[in-house]
Short mmCIF file of C-alpha atoms in Angstrom, two decimals:
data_model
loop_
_atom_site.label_atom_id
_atom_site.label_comp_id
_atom_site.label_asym_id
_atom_site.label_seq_id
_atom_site.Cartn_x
_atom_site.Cartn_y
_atom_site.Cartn_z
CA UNK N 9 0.00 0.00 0.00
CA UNK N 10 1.14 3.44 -0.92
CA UNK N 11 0.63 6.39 1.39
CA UNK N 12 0.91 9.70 0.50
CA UNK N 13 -0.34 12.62 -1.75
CA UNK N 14 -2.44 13.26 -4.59
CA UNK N 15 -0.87 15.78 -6.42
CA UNK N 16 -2.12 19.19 -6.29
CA UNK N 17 -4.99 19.60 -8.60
CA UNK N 18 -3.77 21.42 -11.81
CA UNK N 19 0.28 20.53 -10.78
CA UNK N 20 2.35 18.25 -13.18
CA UNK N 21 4.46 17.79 -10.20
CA UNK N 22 4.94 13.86 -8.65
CA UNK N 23 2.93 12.96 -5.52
CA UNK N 24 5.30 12.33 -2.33
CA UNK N 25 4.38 8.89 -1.36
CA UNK N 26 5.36 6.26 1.29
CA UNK N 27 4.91 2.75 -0.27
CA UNK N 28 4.26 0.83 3.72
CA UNK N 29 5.45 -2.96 3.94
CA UNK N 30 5.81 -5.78 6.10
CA UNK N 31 9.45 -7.20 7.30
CA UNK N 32 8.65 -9.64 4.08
CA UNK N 33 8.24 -6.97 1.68
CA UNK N 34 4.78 -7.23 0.73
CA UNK N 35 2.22 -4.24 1.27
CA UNK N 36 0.06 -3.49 4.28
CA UNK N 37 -3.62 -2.89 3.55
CA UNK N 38 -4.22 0.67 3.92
CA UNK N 39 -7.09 -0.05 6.62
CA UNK N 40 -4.60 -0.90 8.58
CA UNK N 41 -2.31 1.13 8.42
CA UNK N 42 -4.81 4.03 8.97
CA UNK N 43 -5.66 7.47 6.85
CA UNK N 44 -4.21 8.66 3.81
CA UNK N 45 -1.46 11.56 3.61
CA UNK N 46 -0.76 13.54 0.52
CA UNK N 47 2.62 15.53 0.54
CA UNK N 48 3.69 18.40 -1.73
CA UNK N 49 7.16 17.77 -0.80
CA UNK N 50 10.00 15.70 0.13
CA UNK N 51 10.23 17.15 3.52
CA UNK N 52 6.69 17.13 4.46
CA UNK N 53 6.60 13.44 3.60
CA UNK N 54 9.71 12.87 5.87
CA UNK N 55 8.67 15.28 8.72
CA UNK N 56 4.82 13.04 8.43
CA UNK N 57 7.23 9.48 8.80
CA UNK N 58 9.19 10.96 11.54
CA UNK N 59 5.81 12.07 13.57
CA UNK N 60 4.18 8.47 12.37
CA UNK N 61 6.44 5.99 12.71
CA UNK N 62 5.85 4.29 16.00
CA UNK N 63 1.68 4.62 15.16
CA UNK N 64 2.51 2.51 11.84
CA UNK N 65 5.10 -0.19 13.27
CA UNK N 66 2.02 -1.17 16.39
CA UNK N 67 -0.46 -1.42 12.92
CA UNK N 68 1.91 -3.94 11.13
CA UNK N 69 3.86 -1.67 9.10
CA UNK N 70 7.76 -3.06 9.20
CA UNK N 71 9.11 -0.61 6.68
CA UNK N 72 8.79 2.07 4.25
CA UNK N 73 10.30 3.27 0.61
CA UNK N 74 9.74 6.76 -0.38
CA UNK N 75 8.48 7.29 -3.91
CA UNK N 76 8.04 10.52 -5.96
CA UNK N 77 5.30 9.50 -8.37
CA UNK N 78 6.50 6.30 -10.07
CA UNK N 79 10.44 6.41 -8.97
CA UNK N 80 11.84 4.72 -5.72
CA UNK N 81 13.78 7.48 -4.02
CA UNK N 82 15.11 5.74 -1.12
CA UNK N 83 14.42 2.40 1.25
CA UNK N 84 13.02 0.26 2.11
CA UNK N 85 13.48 1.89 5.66
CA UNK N 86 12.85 0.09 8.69
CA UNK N 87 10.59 1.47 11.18
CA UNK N 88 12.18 -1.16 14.35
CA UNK N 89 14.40 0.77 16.04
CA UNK N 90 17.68 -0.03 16.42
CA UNK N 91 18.69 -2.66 19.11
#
């Protein structure tokens, strides 16, 4: 499951998405991981994973790869911290 923007209306920019997965790499239903974000920018995207994280790891989500429309930018990132 992707979450993340819908472009602007009337923008030819890419939507900011988060594509949310489980520790085996397949997607997490968007029920549960909750709402919908949509994200102008790279930042806002990042500032909304850094605010969410820990609410997305106790609904299943493992990891996360940011996408600008189509195009993997980075991850997948793990959302366990660090032992």
């Amino acid at each position: 499951m992707t979450m993340g923007p819908s472009a602007a209306a009337g923008t030819n920019s890419p939507a900011w998405t988060w594509r949310l997965e489980r520790g085996d790499g397949s997607a997490v239903d968007g029920v549960a991981a909750g709402p919908v974000e949509g994200f102008p920018a790279q930042s806002d995207a990042e500032t909304w994973i850094g605010e969410q994280w820990a609410d997305l790891l106790a609904r299943g989500v493992d990891a996360v790869t940011l996408l600008e429309g189509d195009r993997e930018v980075y991850g997948p990132m793990s959302l366990h911290p660090e032992s």
